[in-house]
Structure formats: structure tokens, C-alpha cells
PDB file of C-alpha atoms and ligand atoms in Angstrom:
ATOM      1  CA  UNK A  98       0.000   0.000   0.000  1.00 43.00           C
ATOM      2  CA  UNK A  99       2.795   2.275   1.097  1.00 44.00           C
ATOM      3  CA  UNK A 100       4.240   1.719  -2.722  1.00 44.00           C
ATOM      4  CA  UNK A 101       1.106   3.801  -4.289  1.00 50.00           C
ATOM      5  CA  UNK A 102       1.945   7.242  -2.538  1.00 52.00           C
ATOM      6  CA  UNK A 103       5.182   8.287  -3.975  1.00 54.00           C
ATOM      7  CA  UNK A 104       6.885  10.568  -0.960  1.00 53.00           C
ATOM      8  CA  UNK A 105       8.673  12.688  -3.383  1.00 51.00           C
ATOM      9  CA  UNK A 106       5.379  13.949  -4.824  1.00 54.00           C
ATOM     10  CA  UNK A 107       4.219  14.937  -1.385  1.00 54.00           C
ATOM     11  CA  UNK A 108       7.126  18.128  -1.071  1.00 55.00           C
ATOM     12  CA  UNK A 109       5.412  19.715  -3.564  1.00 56.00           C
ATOM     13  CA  UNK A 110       6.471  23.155  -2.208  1.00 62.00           C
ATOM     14  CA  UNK A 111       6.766  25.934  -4.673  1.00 71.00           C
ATOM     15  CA  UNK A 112       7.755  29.916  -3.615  1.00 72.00           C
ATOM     16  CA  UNK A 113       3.681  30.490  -4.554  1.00 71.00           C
ATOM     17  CA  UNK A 114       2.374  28.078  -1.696  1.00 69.00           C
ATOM     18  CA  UNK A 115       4.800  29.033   0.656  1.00 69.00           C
ATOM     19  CA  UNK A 116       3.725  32.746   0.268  1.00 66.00           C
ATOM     20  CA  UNK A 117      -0.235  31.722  -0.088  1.00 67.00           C
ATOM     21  CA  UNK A 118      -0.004  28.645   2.356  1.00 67.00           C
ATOM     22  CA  UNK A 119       2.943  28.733   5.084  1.00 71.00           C
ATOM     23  CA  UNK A 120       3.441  25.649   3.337  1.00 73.00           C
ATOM     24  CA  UNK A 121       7.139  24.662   4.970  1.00 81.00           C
ATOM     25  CA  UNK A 122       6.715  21.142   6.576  1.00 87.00           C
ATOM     26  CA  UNK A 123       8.653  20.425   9.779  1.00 89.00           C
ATOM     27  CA  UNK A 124      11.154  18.022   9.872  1.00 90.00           C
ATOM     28  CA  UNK A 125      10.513  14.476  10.996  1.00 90.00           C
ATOM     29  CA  UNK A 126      13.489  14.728  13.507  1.00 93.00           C
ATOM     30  CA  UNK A 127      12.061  18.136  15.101  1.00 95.00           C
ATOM     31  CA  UNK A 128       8.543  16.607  15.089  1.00 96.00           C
ATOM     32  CA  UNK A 129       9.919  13.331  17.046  1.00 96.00           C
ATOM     33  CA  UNK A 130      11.832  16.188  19.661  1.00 96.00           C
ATOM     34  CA  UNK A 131       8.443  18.121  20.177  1.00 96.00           C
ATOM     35  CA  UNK A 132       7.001  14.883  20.741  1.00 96.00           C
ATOM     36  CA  UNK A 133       9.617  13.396  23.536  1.00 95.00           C
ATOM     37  CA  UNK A 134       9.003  16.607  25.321  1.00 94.00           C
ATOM     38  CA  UNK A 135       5.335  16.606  25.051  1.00 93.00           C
ATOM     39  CA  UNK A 136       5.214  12.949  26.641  1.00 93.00           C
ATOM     40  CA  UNK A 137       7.785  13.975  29.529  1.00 92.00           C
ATOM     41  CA  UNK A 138       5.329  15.540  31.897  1.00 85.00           C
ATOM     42  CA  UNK A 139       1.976  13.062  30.801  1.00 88.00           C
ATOM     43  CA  UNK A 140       2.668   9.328  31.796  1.00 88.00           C
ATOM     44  CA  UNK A 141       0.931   7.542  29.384  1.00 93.00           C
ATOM     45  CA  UNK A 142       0.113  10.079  27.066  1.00 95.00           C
ATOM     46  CA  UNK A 143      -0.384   7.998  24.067  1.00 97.00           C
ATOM     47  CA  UNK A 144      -2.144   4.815  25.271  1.00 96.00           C
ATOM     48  CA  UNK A 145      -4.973   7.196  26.928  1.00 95.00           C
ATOM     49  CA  UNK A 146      -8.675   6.528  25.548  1.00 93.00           C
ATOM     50  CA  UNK A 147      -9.573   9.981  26.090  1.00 94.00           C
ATOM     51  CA  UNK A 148      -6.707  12.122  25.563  1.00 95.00           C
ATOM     52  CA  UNK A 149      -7.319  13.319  21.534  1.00 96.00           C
ATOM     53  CA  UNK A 150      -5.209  15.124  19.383  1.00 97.00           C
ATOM     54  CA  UNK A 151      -5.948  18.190  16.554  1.00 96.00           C
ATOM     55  CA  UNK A 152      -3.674  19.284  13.923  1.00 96.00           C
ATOM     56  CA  UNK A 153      -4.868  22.004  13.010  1.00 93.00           C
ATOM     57  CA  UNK A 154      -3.170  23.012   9.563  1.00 93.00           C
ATOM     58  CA  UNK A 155      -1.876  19.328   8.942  1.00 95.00           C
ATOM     59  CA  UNK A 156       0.187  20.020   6.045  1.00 94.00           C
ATOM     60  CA  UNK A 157       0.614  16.357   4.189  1.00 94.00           C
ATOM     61  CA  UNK A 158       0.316  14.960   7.912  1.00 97.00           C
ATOM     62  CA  UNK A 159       4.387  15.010   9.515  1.00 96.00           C
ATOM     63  CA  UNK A 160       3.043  15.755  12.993  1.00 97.00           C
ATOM     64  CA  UNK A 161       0.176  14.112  12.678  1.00 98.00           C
ATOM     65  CA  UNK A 162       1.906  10.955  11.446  1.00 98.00           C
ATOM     66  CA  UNK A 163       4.505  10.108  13.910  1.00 98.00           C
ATOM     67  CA  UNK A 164       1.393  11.298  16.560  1.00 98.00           C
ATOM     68  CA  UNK A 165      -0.633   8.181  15.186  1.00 98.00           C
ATOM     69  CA  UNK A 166       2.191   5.925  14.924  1.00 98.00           C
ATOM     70  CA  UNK A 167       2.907   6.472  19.043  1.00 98.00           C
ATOM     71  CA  UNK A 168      -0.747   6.164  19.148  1.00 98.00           C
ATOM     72  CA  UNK A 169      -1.489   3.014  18.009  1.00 97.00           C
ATOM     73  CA  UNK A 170       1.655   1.438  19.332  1.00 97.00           C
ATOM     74  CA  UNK A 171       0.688   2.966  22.919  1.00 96.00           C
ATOM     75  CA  UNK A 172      -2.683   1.787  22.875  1.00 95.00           C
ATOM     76  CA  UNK A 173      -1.496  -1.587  21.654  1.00 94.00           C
ATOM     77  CA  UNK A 174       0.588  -2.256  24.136  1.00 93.00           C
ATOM     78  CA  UNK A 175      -1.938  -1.028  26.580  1.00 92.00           C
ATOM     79  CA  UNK A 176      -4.510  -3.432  24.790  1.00 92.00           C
ATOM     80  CA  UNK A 177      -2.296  -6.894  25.667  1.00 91.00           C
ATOM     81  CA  UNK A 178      -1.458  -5.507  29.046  1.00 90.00           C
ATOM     82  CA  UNK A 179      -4.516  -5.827  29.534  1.00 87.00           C
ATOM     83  CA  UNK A 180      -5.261  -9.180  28.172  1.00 83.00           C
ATOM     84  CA  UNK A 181      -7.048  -7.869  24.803  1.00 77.00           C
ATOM     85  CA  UNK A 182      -5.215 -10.691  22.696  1.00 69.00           C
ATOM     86  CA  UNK A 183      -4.837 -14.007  21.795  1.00 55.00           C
ATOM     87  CA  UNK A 184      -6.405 -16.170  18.499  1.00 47.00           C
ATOM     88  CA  UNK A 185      -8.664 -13.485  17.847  1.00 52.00           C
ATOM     89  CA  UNK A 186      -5.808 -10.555  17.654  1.00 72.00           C
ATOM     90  CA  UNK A 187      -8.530  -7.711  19.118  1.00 90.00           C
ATOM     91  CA  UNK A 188      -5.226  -5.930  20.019  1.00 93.00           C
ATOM     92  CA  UNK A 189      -4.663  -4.344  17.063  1.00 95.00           C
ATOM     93  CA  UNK A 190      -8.021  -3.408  16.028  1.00 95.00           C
ATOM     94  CA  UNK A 191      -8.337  -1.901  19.365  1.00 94.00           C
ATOM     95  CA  UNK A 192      -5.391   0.469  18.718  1.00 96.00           C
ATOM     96  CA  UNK A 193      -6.474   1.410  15.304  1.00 97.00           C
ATOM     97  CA  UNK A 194      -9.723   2.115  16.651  1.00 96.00           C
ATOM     98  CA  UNK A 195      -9.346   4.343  19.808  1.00 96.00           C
ATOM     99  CA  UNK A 196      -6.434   6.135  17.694  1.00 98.00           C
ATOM    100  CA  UNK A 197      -8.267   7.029  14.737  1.00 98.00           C
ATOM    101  CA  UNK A 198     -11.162   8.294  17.167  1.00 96.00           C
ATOM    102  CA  UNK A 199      -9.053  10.589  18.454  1.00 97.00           C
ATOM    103  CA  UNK A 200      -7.046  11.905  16.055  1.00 98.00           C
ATOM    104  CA  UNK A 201      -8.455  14.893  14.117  1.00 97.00           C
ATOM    105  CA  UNK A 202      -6.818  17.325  11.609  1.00 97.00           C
ATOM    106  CA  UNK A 203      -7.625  20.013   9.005  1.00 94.00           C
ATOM    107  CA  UNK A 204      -5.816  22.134   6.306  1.00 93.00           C
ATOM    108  CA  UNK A 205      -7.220  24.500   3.796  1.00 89.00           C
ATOM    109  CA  UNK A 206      -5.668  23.068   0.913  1.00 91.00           C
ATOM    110  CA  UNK A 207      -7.544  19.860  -0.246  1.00 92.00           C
ATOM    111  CA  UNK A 208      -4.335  18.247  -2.022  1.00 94.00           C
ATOM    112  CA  UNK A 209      -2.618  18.188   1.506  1.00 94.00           C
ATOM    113  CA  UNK A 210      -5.946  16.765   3.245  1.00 96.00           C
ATOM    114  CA  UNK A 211      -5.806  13.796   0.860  1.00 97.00           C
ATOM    115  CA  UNK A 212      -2.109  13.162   0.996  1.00 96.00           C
ATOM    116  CA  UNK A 213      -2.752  13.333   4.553  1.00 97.00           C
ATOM    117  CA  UNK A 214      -5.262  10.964   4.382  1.00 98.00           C
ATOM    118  CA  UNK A 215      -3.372   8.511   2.387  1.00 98.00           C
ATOM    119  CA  UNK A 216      -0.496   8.651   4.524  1.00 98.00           C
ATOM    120  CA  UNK A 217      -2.912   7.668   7.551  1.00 98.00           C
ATOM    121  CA  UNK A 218      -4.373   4.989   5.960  1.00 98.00           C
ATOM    122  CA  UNK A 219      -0.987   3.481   4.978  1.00 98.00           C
ATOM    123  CA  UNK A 220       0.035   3.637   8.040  1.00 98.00           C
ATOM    124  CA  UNK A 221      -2.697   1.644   9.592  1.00 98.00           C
ATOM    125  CA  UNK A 222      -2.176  -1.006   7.342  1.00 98.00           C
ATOM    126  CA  UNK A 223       1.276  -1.255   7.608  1.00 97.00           C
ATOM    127  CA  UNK A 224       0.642  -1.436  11.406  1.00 97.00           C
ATOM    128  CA  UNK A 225      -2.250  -3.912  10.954  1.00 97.00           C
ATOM    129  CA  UNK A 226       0.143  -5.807   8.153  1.00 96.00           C
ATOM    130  CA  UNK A 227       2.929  -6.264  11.277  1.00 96.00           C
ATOM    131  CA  UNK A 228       1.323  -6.971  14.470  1.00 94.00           C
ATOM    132  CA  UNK A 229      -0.808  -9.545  12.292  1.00 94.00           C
ATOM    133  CA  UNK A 230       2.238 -10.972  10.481  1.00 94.00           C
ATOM    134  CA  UNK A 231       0.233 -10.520   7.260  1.00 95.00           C
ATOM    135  CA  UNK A 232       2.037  -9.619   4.175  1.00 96.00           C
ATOM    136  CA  UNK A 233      -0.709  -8.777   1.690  1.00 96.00           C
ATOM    137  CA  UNK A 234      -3.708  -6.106   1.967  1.00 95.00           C
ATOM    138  CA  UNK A 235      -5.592  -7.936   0.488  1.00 96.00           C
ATOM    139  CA  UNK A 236      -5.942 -10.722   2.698  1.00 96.00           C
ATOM    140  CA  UNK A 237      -5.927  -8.340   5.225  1.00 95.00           C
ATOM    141  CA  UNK A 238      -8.812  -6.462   3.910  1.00 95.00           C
ATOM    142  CA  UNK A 239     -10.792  -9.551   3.027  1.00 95.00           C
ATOM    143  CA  UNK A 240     -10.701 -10.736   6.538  1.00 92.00           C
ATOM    144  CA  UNK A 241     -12.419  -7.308   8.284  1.00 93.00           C
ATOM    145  CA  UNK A 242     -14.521  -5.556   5.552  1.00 95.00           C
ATOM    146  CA  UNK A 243     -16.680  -3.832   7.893  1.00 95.00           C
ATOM    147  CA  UNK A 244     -13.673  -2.797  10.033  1.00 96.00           C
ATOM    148  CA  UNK A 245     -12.383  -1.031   7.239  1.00 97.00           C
ATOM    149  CA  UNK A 246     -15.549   0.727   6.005  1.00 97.00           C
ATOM    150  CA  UNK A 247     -15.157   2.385   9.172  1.00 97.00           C
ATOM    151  CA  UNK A 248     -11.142   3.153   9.092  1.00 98.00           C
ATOM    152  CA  UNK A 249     -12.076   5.170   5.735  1.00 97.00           C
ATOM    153  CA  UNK A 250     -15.040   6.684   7.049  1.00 97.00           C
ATOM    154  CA  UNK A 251     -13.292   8.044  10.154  1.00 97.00           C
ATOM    155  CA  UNK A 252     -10.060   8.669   8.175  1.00 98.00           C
ATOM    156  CA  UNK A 253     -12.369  11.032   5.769  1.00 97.00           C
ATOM    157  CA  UNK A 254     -14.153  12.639   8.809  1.00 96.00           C
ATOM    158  CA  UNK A 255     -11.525  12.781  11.040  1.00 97.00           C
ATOM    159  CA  UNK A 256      -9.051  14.523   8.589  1.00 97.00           C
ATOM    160  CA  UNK A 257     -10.883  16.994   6.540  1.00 94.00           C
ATOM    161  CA  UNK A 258     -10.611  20.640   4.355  1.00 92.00           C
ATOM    162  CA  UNK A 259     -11.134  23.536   6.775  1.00 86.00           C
ATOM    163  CA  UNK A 260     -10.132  27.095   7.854  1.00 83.00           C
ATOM    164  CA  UNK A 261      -8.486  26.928  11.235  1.00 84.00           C
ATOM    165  CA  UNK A 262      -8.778  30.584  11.356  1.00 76.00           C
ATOM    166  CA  UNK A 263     -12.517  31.121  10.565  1.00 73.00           C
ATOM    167  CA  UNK A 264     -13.316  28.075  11.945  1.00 69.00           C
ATOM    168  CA  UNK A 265     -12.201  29.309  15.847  1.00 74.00           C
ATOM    169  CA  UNK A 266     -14.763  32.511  14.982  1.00 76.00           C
ATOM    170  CA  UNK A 267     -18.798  33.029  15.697  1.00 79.00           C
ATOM    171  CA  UNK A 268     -20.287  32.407  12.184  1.00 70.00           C
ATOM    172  CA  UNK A 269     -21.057  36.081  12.674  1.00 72.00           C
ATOM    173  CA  UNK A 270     -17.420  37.278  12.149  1.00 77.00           C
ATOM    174  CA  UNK A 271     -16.187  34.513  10.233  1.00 74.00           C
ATOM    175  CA  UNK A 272     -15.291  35.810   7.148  1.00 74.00           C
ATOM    176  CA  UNK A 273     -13.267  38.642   8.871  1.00 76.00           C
ATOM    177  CA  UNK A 274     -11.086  36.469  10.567  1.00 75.00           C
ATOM    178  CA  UNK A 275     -10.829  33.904   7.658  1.00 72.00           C
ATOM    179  CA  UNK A 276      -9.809  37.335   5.444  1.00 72.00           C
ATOM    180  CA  UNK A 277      -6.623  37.958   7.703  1.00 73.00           C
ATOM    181  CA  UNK A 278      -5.183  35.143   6.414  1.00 69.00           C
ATOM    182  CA  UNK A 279      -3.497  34.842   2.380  1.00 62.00           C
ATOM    183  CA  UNK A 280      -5.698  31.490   1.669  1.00 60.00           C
ATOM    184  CA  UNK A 281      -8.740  32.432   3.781  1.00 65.00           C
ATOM    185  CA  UNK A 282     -11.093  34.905   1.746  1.00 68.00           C
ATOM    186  CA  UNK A 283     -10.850  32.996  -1.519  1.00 72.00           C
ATOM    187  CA  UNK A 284     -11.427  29.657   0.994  1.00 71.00           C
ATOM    188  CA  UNK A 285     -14.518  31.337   2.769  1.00 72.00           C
ATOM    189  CA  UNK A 286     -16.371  32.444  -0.203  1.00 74.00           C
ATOM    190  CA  UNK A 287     -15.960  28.838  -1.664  1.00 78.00           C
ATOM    191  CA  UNK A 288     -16.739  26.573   1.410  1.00 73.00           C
ATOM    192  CA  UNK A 289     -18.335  29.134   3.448  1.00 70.00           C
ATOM    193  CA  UNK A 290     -17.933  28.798   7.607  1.00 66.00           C
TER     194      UNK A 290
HETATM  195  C1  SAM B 266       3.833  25.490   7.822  1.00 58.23           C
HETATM  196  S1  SAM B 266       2.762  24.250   7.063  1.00 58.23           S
HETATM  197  C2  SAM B 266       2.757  23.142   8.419  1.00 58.23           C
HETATM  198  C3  SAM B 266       2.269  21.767   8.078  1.00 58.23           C
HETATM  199  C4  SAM B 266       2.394  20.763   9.222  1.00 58.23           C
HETATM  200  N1  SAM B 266       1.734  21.246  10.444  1.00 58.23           N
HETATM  201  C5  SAM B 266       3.846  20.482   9.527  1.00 58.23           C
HETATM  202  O1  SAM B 266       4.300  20.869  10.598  1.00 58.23           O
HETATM  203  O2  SAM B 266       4.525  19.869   8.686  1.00 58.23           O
HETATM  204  C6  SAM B 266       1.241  25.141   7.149  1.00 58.23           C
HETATM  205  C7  SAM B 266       0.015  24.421   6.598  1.00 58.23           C
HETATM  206  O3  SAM B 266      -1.117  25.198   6.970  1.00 58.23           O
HETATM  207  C8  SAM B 266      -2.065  25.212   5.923  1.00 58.23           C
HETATM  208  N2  SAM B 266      -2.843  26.456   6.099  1.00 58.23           N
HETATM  209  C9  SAM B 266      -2.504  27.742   5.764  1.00 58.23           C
HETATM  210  N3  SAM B 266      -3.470  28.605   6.157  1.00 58.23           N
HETATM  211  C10 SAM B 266      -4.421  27.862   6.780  1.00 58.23           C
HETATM  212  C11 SAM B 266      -5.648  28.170   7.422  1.00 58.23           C
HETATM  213  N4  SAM B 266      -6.087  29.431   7.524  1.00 58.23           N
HETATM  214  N5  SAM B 266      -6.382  27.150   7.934  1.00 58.23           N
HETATM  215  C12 SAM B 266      -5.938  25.861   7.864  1.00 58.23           C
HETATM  216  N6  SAM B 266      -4.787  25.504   7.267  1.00 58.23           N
HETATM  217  C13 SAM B 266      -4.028  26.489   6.741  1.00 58.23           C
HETATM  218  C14 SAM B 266      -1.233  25.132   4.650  1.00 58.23           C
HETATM  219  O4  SAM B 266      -1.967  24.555   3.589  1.00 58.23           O
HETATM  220  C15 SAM B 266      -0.049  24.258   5.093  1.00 58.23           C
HETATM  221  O5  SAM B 266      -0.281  22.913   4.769  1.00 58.23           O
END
């Protein structure tokens, strides 16, 4: 699955959408830092049910990537800690579960949303692919159908276009806000609050 998205595609920077968009990713290494320090002061920050997360201007997904990945590998580990294993592997299906529930993220530019998206999805599979010791999708797909109606329902809910801006307004002075941004008048009049 990982083979369809081709990762040089996704720096797709140009002087235009840095001007229009902010559009300068950070760096796996720095997001991985942020991350370290983030977990220092919360024990068991990324196996907890009810702790969620919100990018919110995702880019093509680098913070919200290696966030998932700790994600599901907390809540994984949580899950056979707590005797959710065995013949009928719950464990992992419990992970991809309670970390897709709580994992939200927006951008304004649809491109990134659905590279975002993509990269999610791959992820979960390749997680699925491991802790299963599967080696195709497809017979990992087969086996859960209506698991995985559900991963690409939450995966399109979950990580969707939107105005961070406008969207932390009333409706009543949306558009201003969404007009002090480059992208956000042009996105308002389009997709509206
Ligand atoms: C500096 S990049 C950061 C991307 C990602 N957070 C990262 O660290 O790699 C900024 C992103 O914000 C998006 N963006 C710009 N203005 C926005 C707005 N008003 N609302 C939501 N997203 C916006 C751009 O499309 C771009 O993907």
C-alpha cells in the first residue's frame, strides 16, 4: 500500500504556496523532539482513551503521522497488558480504533488533506500488516470488511478541508477572521464557515 503514494510527490512546495499557504513542513526529527518533550510531563500520554489530538493546519500529515504511529503502538501495548489478545488478535483493532477516534486534523488546501489521508491509511495497514504478520492487503482487507468501512469513514471525517482561522470565529465574524489570512477569503467564499 505504502508503494502507491510516492513521498517525493508529497514536497510539492513551490515559492507560490509558501507565500499563499505557510506551506514549509517540519522536519521528521524536530517533530519526534516536540514529541519526547510533550510525553515527559503526561505518563501515558499515548495509550490514553480519552486524551485526543488536533492538527490544526496538517500540512501532508508530519506531525500528525509520527502522533498516530505512538498512538497506536501505545494503545497496543496497553490493549495486551490488559489481556485484549490471543487467536482473535482484538489488540490491534483496538489500537487502530481508539487512535483514529481521536485523532483529528484540518488544512485548507484539499491536495494536503488527501495526501494526509493517504499517509494515515498506509500507516494503519502497515501497522495492521505487522502486528498480524500478514504480508498482503488484500488478505488483510478480506478478513475485516466492515472494520475497514469504518477506518475510511473516520479517516475522511476525522481529517478533513477547513479554515483553522474562521473556523475558531462566531459564524457572525467569520469571514473577517478567515480574510486575515493569504488562503482564507478565496477559501470562505468557496466553502463558506
Ligand atoms: C507550515 S505548514 C505546516 C504543516 C504541518 N503542520 C507540519 O508541521 O509539517 C502550514 C500548513 O497550513 C495550511 N494552512 C494555511 N493557512 C491555513 C488556514 N487558515 N487554515 C488551515 N490551514 C491552513 C497550509 O496549507 C499548510 O499545509
Amino acid at each position: 500500500m505504502s508503494d502507491i503514494i510516492d513521498l517525493e510527490k508529497l514536497f510539492h512546495r513551490s515559492k507560490d504556496r509558501i507565500k499563499d499557504l505557510g506551506e514549509v513542513f517540519t522536519p521528521e526529527l524536530y517533530v519526534e523532539d516536540m514529541l519526547n518533550l510533550l510525553a515527559k510531563d503526561k505518563r501515558g500520554l499515548w495509550s490514553h482513551e480519552e486524551i485526543s489530538f488536533f492538527e490544526p493546519c496538517s500540512g501532508h500529515g508530519n506531525i500528525v503521522l509520527p502522533v498516530y504511529k505512538r498512538r497506536l503502538e501505545g494503545m497496543y501495548k496497553k490493549a495486551v497488558a490488559q489481556g485484549l489478545s490471543g487467536k482473535s488478535a482484538d489488540a490491534p483493532y483496538y489500537a487502530v480504533a481508539n487512535a483514529l477516534n481521536t485523532l483529528w486534523a484540518i488544512d485548507i488546501d484539499s491536495k494536503n488533506v488527501e495526501n494526509c489521508r493517504s499517509r494515515v491509511l498506509s500507516a494503519t495497514l502497515e501497522f495492521l500488516k505487522t502486528k498480524l504478520d500478514i504480508t498482503s492487503d488484500l488478505v488483510l482487507l478480506s478478513q475485516k470488511r466492515g472494520f475497514f468501512a469504518h477506518v475510511l469513514s473516520a479517516i475522511k471525517w476525522h481529517i478533513d478541508e477547513n479554515e483553522t482561522l474562521s473556523a475558531l470565529s462566531t459564524p457572525e465574524n467569520a469571514k473577517a477572521s478567515a480574510n486575515l489570512t493569504n488562503a482564507g477569503s478565496k477559501w470562505f467564499s468557496q466553502n463558506g464557515h
